[in-house]
JSON list of C-alpha atoms in Angstrom, two decimals:
[
{"chain": "A", "resi": 1, "resn": "MET", "atom": "CA", "xyz": [-18.71, -0.50, -77.49]},
{"chain": "A", "resi": 2, "resn": "LEU", "atom": "CA", "xyz": [-19.53, -2.82, -74.57]},
{"chain": "A", "resi": 3, "resn": "GLN", "atom": "CA", "xyz": [-23.15, -2.97, -75.69]},
{"chain": "A", "resi": 4, "resn": "GLU", "atom": "CA", "xyz": [-22.13, -4.30, -79.10]},
{"chain": "A", "resi": 5, "resn": "ILE", "atom": "CA", "xyz": [-19.76, -6.84, -77.55]},
{"chain": "A", "resi": 6, "resn": "ILE", "atom": "CA", "xyz": [-22.50, -8.11, -75.25]},
{"chain": "A", "resi": 7, "resn": "LYS", "atom": "CA", "xyz": [-24.98, -8.41, -78.12]},
{"chain": "A", "resi": 8, "resn": "ASP", "atom": "CA", "xyz": [-22.46, -10.51, -80.02]},
{"chain": "A", "resi": 9, "resn": "GLU", "atom": "CA", "xyz": [-21.75, -12.70, -76.97]},
{"chain": "A", "resi": 10, "resn": "ILE", "atom": "CA", "xyz": [-25.48, -13.30, -76.43]},
{"chain": "A", "resi": 11, "resn": "ARG", "atom": "CA", "xyz": [-25.96, -14.14, -80.10]},
{"chain": "A", "resi": 12, "resn": "LYS", "atom": "CA", "xyz": [-23.22, -16.78, -79.92]},
{"chain": "A", "resi": 13, "resn": "LEU", "atom": "CA", "xyz": [-24.10, -18.18, -76.50]},
{"chain": "A", "resi": 14, "resn": "LYS", "atom": "CA", "xyz": [-27.88, -18.52, -76.81]},
{"chain": "A", "resi": 15, "resn": "PRO", "atom": "CA", "xyz": [-27.98, -21.46, -79.28]},
{"chain": "A", "resi": 16, "resn": "ILE", "atom": "CA", "xyz": [-25.18, -23.29, -77.47]},
{"chain": "A", "resi": 17, "resn": "LEU", "atom": "CA", "xyz": [-26.82, -22.99, -74.06]},
{"chain": "A", "resi": 18, "resn": "SER", "atom": "CA", "xyz": [-30.22, -23.96, -75.44]},
{"chain": "A", "resi": 19, "resn": "GLU", "atom": "CA", "xyz": [-28.76, -27.36, -76.33]},
{"chain": "A", "resi": 20, "resn": "TYR", "atom": "CA", "xyz": [-28.28, -27.90, -72.60]},
{"chain": "A", "resi": 21, "resn": "GLY", "atom": "CA", "xyz": [-31.78, -26.68, -71.74]},
{"chain": "A", "resi": 22, "resn": "ILE", "atom": "CA", "xyz": [-30.51, -23.30, -70.52]},
{"chain": "A", "resi": 23, "resn": "GLU", "atom": "CA", "xyz": [-32.18, -20.11, -71.71]},
{"chain": "A", "resi": 24, "resn": "LEU", "atom": "CA", "xyz": [-30.05, -16.99, -71.63]},
{"chain": "A", "resi": 25, "resn": "GLU", "atom": "CA", "xyz": [-32.29, -14.05, -70.75]},
{"chain": "A", "resi": 26, "resn": "ARG", "atom": "CA", "xyz": [-30.22, -10.91, -70.28]},
{"chain": "A", "resi": 27, "resn": "PHE", "atom": "CA", "xyz": [-26.87, -9.34, -69.43]},
{"chain": "A", "resi": 28, "resn": "LEU", "atom": "CA", "xyz": [-26.31, -8.42, -65.78]},
{"chain": "A", "resi": 29, "resn": "ALA", "atom": "CA", "xyz": [-22.77, -7.16, -65.31]},
{"chain": "A", "resi": 30, "resn": "LYS", "atom": "CA", "xyz": [-19.18, -7.04, -66.48]},
{"chain": "A", "resi": 31, "resn": "GLY", "atom": "CA", "xyz": [-16.97, -8.73, -63.91]},
{"chain": "A", "resi": 32, "resn": "THR", "atom": "CA", "xyz": [-13.20, -8.66, -63.54]},
{"chain": "A", "resi": 33, "resn": "THR", "atom": "CA", "xyz": [-12.75, -11.84, -65.56]},
{"chain": "A", "resi": 34, "resn": "SER", "atom": "CA", "xyz": [-16.21, -12.68, -66.91]},
{"chain": "A", "resi": 35, "resn": "TYR", "atom": "CA", "xyz": [-19.47, -11.43, -68.36]},
{"chain": "A", "resi": 36, "resn": "ILE", "atom": "CA", "xyz": [-22.41, -12.27, -66.13]},
{"chain": "A", "resi": 37, "resn": "PHE", "atom": "CA", "xyz": [-25.85, -13.12, -67.48]},
{"chain": "A", "resi": 38, "resn": "LEU", "atom": "CA", "xyz": [-29.21, -14.16, -66.05]},
{"chain": "A", "resi": 39, "resn": "GLY", "atom": "CA", "xyz": [-30.89, -17.26, -67.44]},
{"chain": "A", "resi": 40, "resn": "THR", "atom": "CA", "xyz": [-33.25, -20.12, -66.61]},
{"chain": "A", "resi": 41, "resn": "PHE", "atom": "CA", "xyz": [-32.74, -23.85, -66.28]},
{"chain": "A", "resi": 42, "resn": "ASN", "atom": "CA", "xyz": [-35.49, -26.31, -65.30]},
{"chain": "A", "resi": 43, "resn": "ASN", "atom": "CA", "xyz": [-37.77, -23.33, -64.55]},
{"chain": "A", "resi": 44, "resn": "GLU", "atom": "CA", "xyz": [-35.26, -21.91, -62.08]},
{"chain": "A", "resi": 45, "resn": "ARG", "atom": "CA", "xyz": [-33.20, -18.78, -62.50]},
{"chain": "A", "resi": 46, "resn": "VAL", "atom": "CA", "xyz": [-29.46, -19.25, -62.95]},
{"chain": "A", "resi": 47, "resn": "ILE", "atom": "CA", "xyz": [-26.37, -17.07, -63.15]},
{"chain": "A", "resi": 48, "resn": "ILE", "atom": "CA", "xyz": [-24.20, -17.61, -66.23]},
{"chain": "A", "resi": 49, "resn": "LYS", "atom": "CA", "xyz": [-20.55, -16.50, -65.97]},
{"chain": "A", "resi": 50, "resn": "TYR", "atom": "CA", "xyz": [-18.64, -16.49, -69.26]},
{"chain": "A", "resi": 51, "resn": "GLN", "atom": "CA", "xyz": [-14.93, -15.74, -69.34]},
{"chain": "A", "resi": 52, "resn": "ARG", "atom": "CA", "xyz": [-14.15, -12.47, -71.05]},
{"chain": "A", "resi": 53, "resn": "PRO", "atom": "CA", "xyz": [-12.05, -12.84, -74.22]},
{"chain": "A", "resi": 54, "resn": "ASP", "atom": "CA", "xyz": [-9.75, -10.01, -73.11]},
{"chain": "A", "resi": 55, "resn": "THR", "atom": "CA", "xyz": [-8.52, -11.74, -69.94]},
{"chain": "A", "resi": 56, "resn": "PRO", "atom": "CA", "xyz": [-6.13, -14.72, -69.81]},
{"chain": "A", "resi": 57, "resn": "ARG", "atom": "CA", "xyz": [-7.04, -15.43, -66.18]},
{"chain": "A", "resi": 58, "resn": "LYS", "atom": "CA", "xyz": [-8.98, -18.64, -65.75]},
{"chain": "A", "resi": 59, "resn": "THR", "atom": "CA", "xyz": [-10.72, -18.56, -62.37]},
{"chain": "A", "resi": 60, "resn": "LEU", "atom": "CA", "xyz": [-14.05, -20.26, -63.05]},
{"chain": "A", "resi": 61, "resn": "LYS", "atom": "CA", "xyz": [-12.72, -23.82, -62.86]},
{"chain": "A", "resi": 62, "resn": "ARG", "atom": "CA", "xyz": [-11.45, -23.13, -59.35]},
{"chain": "A", "resi": 63, "resn": "GLU", "atom": "CA", "xyz": [-14.81, -21.59, -58.45]},
{"chain": "A", "resi": 64, "resn": "ALA", "atom": "CA", "xyz": [-16.60, -24.64, -59.88]},
{"chain": "A", "resi": 65, "resn": "ARG", "atom": "CA", "xyz": [-14.50, -26.98, -57.70]},
{"chain": "A", "resi": 66, "resn": "ILE", "atom": "CA", "xyz": [-15.37, -24.98, -54.60]},
{"chain": "A", "resi": 67, "resn": "LEU", "atom": "CA", "xyz": [-19.07, -24.86, -55.53]},
{"chain": "A", "resi": 68, "resn": "GLU", "atom": "CA", "xyz": [-18.98, -28.66, -55.79]},
{"chain": "A", "resi": 69, "resn": "ILE", "atom": "CA", "xyz": [-17.70, -28.83, -52.21]},
{"chain": "A", "resi": 70, "resn": "LEU", "atom": "CA", "xyz": [-20.47, -26.47, -51.08]},
{"chain": "A", "resi": 71, "resn": "LYS", "atom": "CA", "xyz": [-23.27, -28.15, -53.02]},
{"chain": "A", "resi": 72, "resn": "GLY", "atom": "CA", "xyz": [-26.34, -28.71, -50.84]},
{"chain": "A", "resi": 73, "resn": "ARG", "atom": "CA", "xyz": [-24.90, -26.83, -47.84]},
{"chain": "A", "resi": 74, "resn": "ASN", "atom": "CA", "xyz": [-27.18, -23.81, -48.24]},
{"chain": "A", "resi": 75, "resn": "ILE", "atom": "CA", "xyz": [-24.29, -21.36, -48.37]},
{"chain": "A", "resi": 76, "resn": "THR", "atom": "CA", "xyz": [-24.31, -20.30, -52.02]},
{"chain": "A", "resi": 77, "resn": "GLY", "atom": "CA", "xyz": [-26.10, -20.99, -55.28]},
{"chain": "A", "resi": 78, "resn": "ASP", "atom": "CA", "xyz": [-25.43, -24.61, -56.23]},
{"chain": "A", "resi": 79, "resn": "LEU", "atom": "CA", "xyz": [-23.29, -25.35, -59.26]},
{"chain": "A", "resi": 80, "resn": "VAL", "atom": "CA", "xyz": [-25.32, -26.35, -62.32]},
{"chain": "A", "resi": 81, "resn": "SER", "atom": "CA", "xyz": [-22.55, -26.78, -64.87]},
{"chain": "A", "resi": 82, "resn": "TYR", "atom": "CA", "xyz": [-18.98, -25.92, -65.82]},
{"chain": "A", "resi": 83, "resn": "MET", "atom": "CA", "xyz": [-17.56, -26.21, -69.31]},
{"chain": "A", "resi": 84, "resn": "GLN", "atom": "CA", "xyz": [-15.19, -24.60, -71.78]},
{"chain": "A", "resi": 85, "resn": "LEU", "atom": "CA", "xyz": [-16.32, -23.14, -75.08]},
{"chain": "A", "resi": 86, "resn": "GLY", "atom": "CA", "xyz": [-13.59, -22.34, -77.57]},
{"chain": "A", "resi": 87, "resn": "GLY", "atom": "CA", "xyz": [-11.03, -22.14, -74.79]},
{"chain": "A", "resi": 88, "resn": "ARG", "atom": "CA", "xyz": [-13.18, -19.81, -72.68]},
{"chain": "A", "resi": 89, "resn": "GLU", "atom": "CA", "xyz": [-14.62, -20.89, -69.33]},
{"chain": "A", "resi": 90, "resn": "LEU", "atom": "CA", "xyz": [-18.35, -21.00, -68.65]},
{"chain": "A", "resi": 91, "resn": "LEU", "atom": "CA", "xyz": [-19.89, -21.52, -65.22]},
{"chain": "A", "resi": 92, "resn": "ILE", "atom": "CA", "xyz": [-23.59, -21.80, -64.41]},
{"chain": "A", "resi": 93, "resn": "ARG", "atom": "CA", "xyz": [-24.93, -21.72, -60.87]},
{"chain": "A", "resi": 94, "resn": "LYS", "atom": "CA", "xyz": [-28.33, -21.28, -59.28]},
{"chain": "A", "resi": 95, "resn": "TYR", "atom": "CA", "xyz": [-29.44, -17.71, -58.74]},
{"chain": "A", "resi": 96, "resn": "VAL", "atom": "CA", "xyz": [-29.85, -16.45, -55.17]},
{"chain": "A", "resi": 97, "resn": "ASP", "atom": "CA", "xyz": [-32.26, -13.60, -54.54]},
{"chain": "A", "resi": 98, "resn": "GLY", "atom": "CA", "xyz": [-31.63, -10.65, -52.26]},
{"chain": "A", "resi": 99, "resn": "GLU", "atom": "CA", "xyz": [-29.68, -7.45, -51.77]},
{"chain": "A", "resi": 100, "resn": "PRO", "atom": "CA", "xyz": [-25.92, -7.11, -51.21]},
{"chain": "A", "resi": 101, "resn": "LEU", "atom": "CA", "xyz": [-25.06, -6.58, -47.55]},
{"chain": "A", "resi": 102, "resn": "ILE", "atom": "CA", "xyz": [-23.34, -3.32, -48.43]},
{"chain": "A", "resi": 103, "resn": "LYS", "atom": "CA", "xyz": [-26.78, -1.92, -49.33]},
{"chain": "A", "resi": 104, "resn": "ALA", "atom": "CA", "xyz": [-28.87, -3.70, -46.69]},
{"chain": "A", "resi": 105, "resn": "LEU", "atom": "CA", "xyz": [-29.47, -3.49, -42.96]},
{"chain": "A", "resi": 106, "resn": "PRO", "atom": "CA", "xyz": [-29.21, -7.06, -41.66]},
{"chain": "A", "resi": 107, "resn": "LYS", "atom": "CA", "xyz": [-31.62, -8.30, -39.02]},
{"chain": "A", "resi": 108, "resn": "LYS", "atom": "CA", "xyz": [-30.29, -10.13, -35.99]},
{"chain": "A", "resi": 109, "resn": "ARG", "atom": "CA", "xyz": [-31.13, -13.48, -37.61]},
{"chain": "A", "resi": 110, "resn": "ASP", "atom": "CA", "xyz": [-29.15, -12.43, -40.70]},
{"chain": "A", "resi": 111, "resn": "ILE", "atom": "CA", "xyz": [-26.10, -11.59, -38.61]},
{"chain": "A", "resi": 112, "resn": "LEU", "atom": "CA", "xyz": [-26.30, -14.98, -36.90]},
{"chain": "A", "resi": 113, "resn": "LYS", "atom": "CA", "xyz": [-26.57, -16.68, -40.29]},
{"chain": "A", "resi": 114, "resn": "ILE", "atom": "CA", "xyz": [-23.60, -14.76, -41.66]},
{"chain": "A", "resi": 115, "resn": "ALA", "atom": "CA", "xyz": [-21.56, -15.96, -38.69]},
{"chain": "A", "resi": 116, "resn": "GLY", "atom": "CA", "xyz": [-22.78, -19.54, -39.07]},
{"chain": "A", "resi": 117, "resn": "LYS", "atom": "CA", "xyz": [-22.09, -19.76, -42.78]},
{"chain": "A", "resi": 118, "resn": "ALA", "atom": "CA", "xyz": [-18.69, -18.07, -42.49]},
{"chain": "A", "resi": 119, "resn": "TYR", "atom": "CA", "xyz": [-17.87, -20.60, -39.77]},
{"chain": "A", "resi": 120, "resn": "THR", "atom": "CA", "xyz": [-18.89, -23.48, -42.06]},
{"chain": "A", "resi": 121, "resn": "LEU", "atom": "CA", "xyz": [-16.49, -22.19, -44.71]},
{"chain": "A", "resi": 122, "resn": "ASP", "atom": "CA", "xyz": [-13.72, -22.08, -42.09]},
{"chain": "A", "resi": 123, "resn": "ILE", "atom": "CA", "xyz": [-14.40, -25.66, -41.02]},
{"chain": "A", "resi": 124, "resn": "LEU", "atom": "CA", "xyz": [-14.41, -26.80, -44.66]},
{"chain": "A", "resi": 125, "resn": "GLY", "atom": "CA", "xyz": [-11.02, -25.15, -45.20]},
{"chain": "A", "resi": 126, "resn": "ILE", "atom": "CA", "xyz": [-12.27, -22.62, -47.76]},
{"chain": "A", "resi": 127, "resn": "ASP", "atom": "CA", "xyz": [-11.12, -19.01, -47.53]},
{"chain": "A", "resi": 128, "resn": "HIS", "atom": "CA", "xyz": [-13.45, -16.77, -49.54]},
{"chain": "A", "resi": 129, "resn": "GLY", "atom": "CA", "xyz": [-10.91, -13.96, -49.73]},
{"chain": "A", "resi": 130, "resn": "GLN", "atom": "CA", "xyz": [-13.38, -11.12, -50.31]},
{"chain": "A", "resi": 131, "resn": "ILE", "atom": "CA", "xyz": [-15.98, -11.62, -47.61]},
{"chain": "A", "resi": 132, "resn": "GLN", "atom": "CA", "xyz": [-14.94, -8.44, -45.79]},
{"chain": "A", "resi": 133, "resn": "GLY", "atom": "CA", "xyz": [-16.18, -6.16, -48.57]},
{"chain": "A", "resi": 134, "resn": "GLY", "atom": "CA", "xyz": [-19.88, -6.87, -48.10]},
{"chain": "A", "resi": 135, "resn": "LYS", "atom": "CA", "xyz": [-20.58, -7.14, -51.84]},
{"chain": "A", "resi": 136, "resn": "HIS", "atom": "CA", "xyz": [-20.52, -10.93, -51.79]},
{"chain": "A", "resi": 137, "resn": "ILE", "atom": "CA", "xyz": [-22.99, -11.48, -48.96]},
{"chain": "A", "resi": 138, "resn": "ILE", "atom": "CA", "xyz": [-26.61, -11.43, -50.12]},
{"chain": "A", "resi": 139, "resn": "ILE", "atom": "CA", "xyz": [-29.45, -10.72, -47.71]},
{"chain": "A", "resi": 140, "resn": "GLY", "atom": "CA", "xyz": [-32.91, -12.00, -48.67]},
{"chain": "A", "resi": 141, "resn": "ASP", "atom": "CA", "xyz": [-35.23, -14.67, -47.29]},
{"chain": "A", "resi": 142, "resn": "ASP", "atom": "CA", "xyz": [-31.95, -16.36, -46.39]},
{"chain": "A", "resi": 143, "resn": "VAL", "atom": "CA", "xyz": [-28.30, -15.27, -46.34]},
{"chain": "A", "resi": 144, "resn": "TRP", "atom": "CA", "xyz": [-26.01, -16.28, -49.18]},
{"chain": "A", "resi": 145, "resn": "ILE", "atom": "CA", "xyz": [-22.29, -15.94, -49.88]},
{"chain": "A", "resi": 146, "resn": "ILE", "atom": "CA", "xyz": [-21.48, -15.66, -53.58]},
{"chain": "A", "resi": 147, "resn": "ASP", "atom": "CA", "xyz": [-18.56, -15.27, -56.01]},
{"chain": "A", "resi": 148, "resn": "PHE", "atom": "CA", "xyz": [-15.86, -17.77, -55.07]},
{"chain": "A", "resi": 149, "resn": "GLU", "atom": "CA", "xyz": [-13.54, -16.91, -57.99]},
{"chain": "A", "resi": 150, "resn": "LYS", "atom": "CA", "xyz": [-10.80, -15.75, -55.61]},
{"chain": "A", "resi": 151, "resn": "ALA", "atom": "CA", "xyz": [-11.52, -18.35, -52.94]},
{"chain": "A", "resi": 152, "resn": "SER", "atom": "CA", "xyz": [-8.87, -20.87, -51.98]},
{"chain": "A", "resi": 153, "resn": "THR", "atom": "CA", "xyz": [-8.46, -24.12, -50.10]},
{"chain": "A", "resi": 154, "resn": "GLU", "atom": "CA", "xyz": [-4.74, -23.39, -49.76]},
{"chain": "A", "resi": 155, "resn": "ARG", "atom": "CA", "xyz": [-4.94, -20.25, -47.60]},
{"chain": "A", "resi": 156, "resn": "LYS", "atom": "CA", "xyz": [-5.78, -20.31, -43.92]},
{"chain": "A", "resi": 157, "resn": "PRO", "atom": "CA", "xyz": [-9.53, -19.61, -43.69]},
{"chain": "A", "resi": 158, "resn": "ARG", "atom": "CA", "xyz": [-10.42, -16.30, -42.03]},
{"chain": "A", "resi": 159, "resn": "ASN", "atom": "CA", "xyz": [-14.06, -16.02, -43.01]},
{"chain": "A", "resi": 160, "resn": "LEU", "atom": "CA", "xyz": [-15.64, -15.67, -39.56]},
{"chain": "A", "resi": 161, "resn": "THR", "atom": "CA", "xyz": [-13.09, -13.19, -38.22]},
{"chain": "A", "resi": 162, "resn": "SER", "atom": "CA", "xyz": [-13.23, -11.16, -41.46]},
{"chain": "A", "resi": 163, "resn": "ALA", "atom": "CA", "xyz": [-17.04, -11.10, -41.39]},
{"chain": "A", "resi": 164, "resn": "MET", "atom": "CA", "xyz": [-17.17, -10.00, -37.75]},
{"chain": "A", "resi": 165, "resn": "ALA", "atom": "CA", "xyz": [-14.57, -7.29, -38.37]},
{"chain": "A", "resi": 166, "resn": "MET", "atom": "CA", "xyz": [-16.63, -6.00, -41.29]},
{"chain": "A", "resi": 167, "resn": "LEU", "atom": "CA", "xyz": [-19.87, -6.01, -39.30]},
{"chain": "A", "resi": 168, "resn": "PHE", "atom": "CA", "xyz": [-18.66, -4.61, -35.99]},
{"chain": "A", "resi": 169, "resn": "LEU", "atom": "CA", "xyz": [-14.96, -3.86, -35.62]},
{"chain": "A", "resi": 170, "resn": "SER", "atom": "CA", "xyz": [-13.85, -1.93, -38.70]},
{"chain": "A", "resi": 171, "resn": "ASN", "atom": "CA", "xyz": [-14.85, 1.60, -39.62]},
{"chain": "A", "resi": 172, "resn": "ASN", "atom": "CA", "xyz": [-16.93, 1.18, -42.78]},
{"chain": "A", "resi": 173, "resn": "VAL", "atom": "CA", "xyz": [-20.41, 1.95, -44.06]},
{"chain": "A", "resi": 174, "resn": "ILE", "atom": "CA", "xyz": [-21.73, -1.47, -42.99]},
{"chain": "A", "resi": 175, "resn": "SER", "atom": "CA", "xyz": [-20.38, -1.35, -39.42]},
{"chain": "A", "resi": 176, "resn": "ARG", "atom": "CA", "xyz": [-21.57, 2.25, -38.96]},
{"chain": "A", "resi": 177, "resn": "ARG", "atom": "CA", "xyz": [-25.07, 1.33, -40.11]},
{"chain": "A", "resi": 178, "resn": "ILE", "atom": "CA", "xyz": [-25.18, -1.69, -37.79]},
{"chain": "A", "resi": 179, "resn": "SER", "atom": "CA", "xyz": [-23.70, 0.28, -34.89]},
{"chain": "A", "resi": 180, "resn": "ASP", "atom": "CA", "xyz": [-26.40, 2.93, -35.20]},
{"chain": "A", "resi": 181, "resn": "GLU", "atom": "CA", "xyz": [-29.24, 0.40, -35.55]},
{"chain": "A", "resi": 182, "resn": "TYR", "atom": "CA", "xyz": [-28.19, -1.87, -32.68]},
{"chain": "A", "resi": 183, "resn": "ARG", "atom": "CA", "xyz": [-26.59, 0.85, -30.51]},
{"chain": "A", "resi": 184, "resn": "ILE", "atom": "CA", "xyz": [-23.29, -1.00, -30.43]},
{"chain": "A", "resi": 185, "resn": "MET", "atom": "CA", "xyz": [-21.06, 0.16, -27.57]},
{"chain": "A", "resi": 186, "resn": "GLU", "atom": "CA", "xyz": [-17.35, -0.39, -27.02]},
{"chain": "A", "resi": 187, "resn": "ASP", "atom": "CA", "xyz": [-18.09, -3.01, -24.34]},
{"chain": "A", "resi": 188, "resn": "PHE", "atom": "CA", "xyz": [-19.77, -5.18, -26.97]},
{"chain": "A", "resi": 189, "resn": "ARG", "atom": "CA", "xyz": [-16.75, -4.83, -29.27]},
{"chain": "A", "resi": 190, "resn": "LYS", "atom": "CA", "xyz": [-14.33, -5.76, -26.49]},
{"chain": "A", "resi": 191, "resn": "ILE", "atom": "CA", "xyz": [-16.32, -8.89, -25.65]},
{"chain": "A", "resi": 192, "resn": "LEU", "atom": "CA", "xyz": [-16.55, -9.82, -29.33]},
{"chain": "A", "resi": 193, "resn": "ARG", "atom": "CA", "xyz": [-12.80, -9.33, -29.85]},
{"chain": "A", "resi": 194, "resn": "SER", "atom": "CA", "xyz": [-12.13, -11.61, -26.87]},
{"chain": "A", "resi": 195, "resn": "ALA", "atom": "CA", "xyz": [-14.49, -14.28, -28.24]},
{"chain": "A", "resi": 196, "resn": "LEU", "atom": "CA", "xyz": [-12.79, -14.06, -31.66]},
{"chain": "A", "resi": 197, "resn": "ARG", "atom": "CA", "xyz": [-9.34, -14.46, -30.11]},
{"chain": "A", "resi": 198, "resn": "GLU", "atom": "CA", "xyz": [-10.56, -17.64, -28.43]},
{"chain": "A", "resi": 199, "resn": "TYR", "atom": "CA", "xyz": [-12.13, -18.80, -31.69]},
{"chain": "A", "resi": 200, "resn": "LYS", "atom": "CA", "xyz": [-8.82, -18.46, -33.53]},
{"chain": "A", "resi": 201, "resn": "ILE", "atom": "CA", "xyz": [-7.32, -20.94, -31.08]},
{"chain": "A", "resi": 202, "resn": "SER", "atom": "CA", "xyz": [-10.20, -23.32, -30.41]},
{"chain": "A", "resi": 203, "resn": "LYS", "atom": "CA", "xyz": [-12.24, -23.05, -33.64]},
{"chain": "A", "resi": 204, "resn": "ASP", "atom": "CA", "xyz": [-15.30, -23.23, -31.36]},
{"chain": "A", "resi": 205, "resn": "ILE", "atom": "CA", "xyz": [-17.94, -20.72, -32.47]},
{"chain": "A", "resi": 206, "resn": "LYS", "atom": "CA", "xyz": [-20.08, -21.02, -29.34]},
{"chain": "A", "resi": 207, "resn": "LYS", "atom": "CA", "xyz": [-18.81, -17.88, -27.54]},
{"chain": "A", "resi": 208, "resn": "VAL", "atom": "CA", "xyz": [-18.99, -15.78, -30.70]},
{"chain": "A", "resi": 209, "resn": "MET", "atom": "CA", "xyz": [-22.63, -16.81, -31.18]},
{"chain": "A", "resi": 210, "resn": "GLU", "atom": "CA", "xyz": [-23.38, -16.06, -27.54]},
{"chain": "A", "resi": 211, "resn": "VAL", "atom": "CA", "xyz": [-22.05, -12.52, -27.98]},
{"chain": "A", "resi": 212, "resn": "LEU", "atom": "CA", "xyz": [-24.09, -12.00, -31.16]},
{"chain": "A", "resi": 213, "resn": "SER", "atom": "CA", "xyz": [-27.20, -13.29, -29.44]},
{"chain": "A", "resi": 214, "resn": "THR", "atom": "CA", "xyz": [-27.10, -10.28, -27.09]},
{"chain": "A", "resi": 215, "resn": "LEU", "atom": "CA", "xyz": [-27.79, -7.85, -29.94]}
]
């Protein structure tokens, strides 16, 4: 059933996107509110998110606004375009290459980049909302944070503290993998917790980065 729906969506979308110089290549996934496709634009790969017809939730406009704020900051794939087609939202952003953190073992430089980019989101007043799951952090030649559909500029940002909890303080597959690889001891966790408590007050990332640098 889904296969037939996707074929029909591709058939309808392809000629429309081609008018904008975007080539739709293939279906990638069915998201909570959208179908996700891979395409190309100006010889670069792009992600195409098209609102599913069976969901009334419109989240892509909010994501587009946040991607505009983040444009050029090397945190996520830059926004290419946002539009509505027949009342359904369509968002196109640049593709970022890599593997989800939940499946990868981050190097020390990756961990430092995760902290730095989560901190930038905090300073910009953007709360990702799902950063703690590990599915929305991509590890490749660089580190990327993707999928800002549930992000908000209204909530208090907790990106850095959520990311550090996921990596080191919570009991999950990611933290266990990192703990084994880097031989994380309870002393490290205590020092990190202390640095994070200070960060919540001061919003100064320096001590957190100093702790991470000892890995």
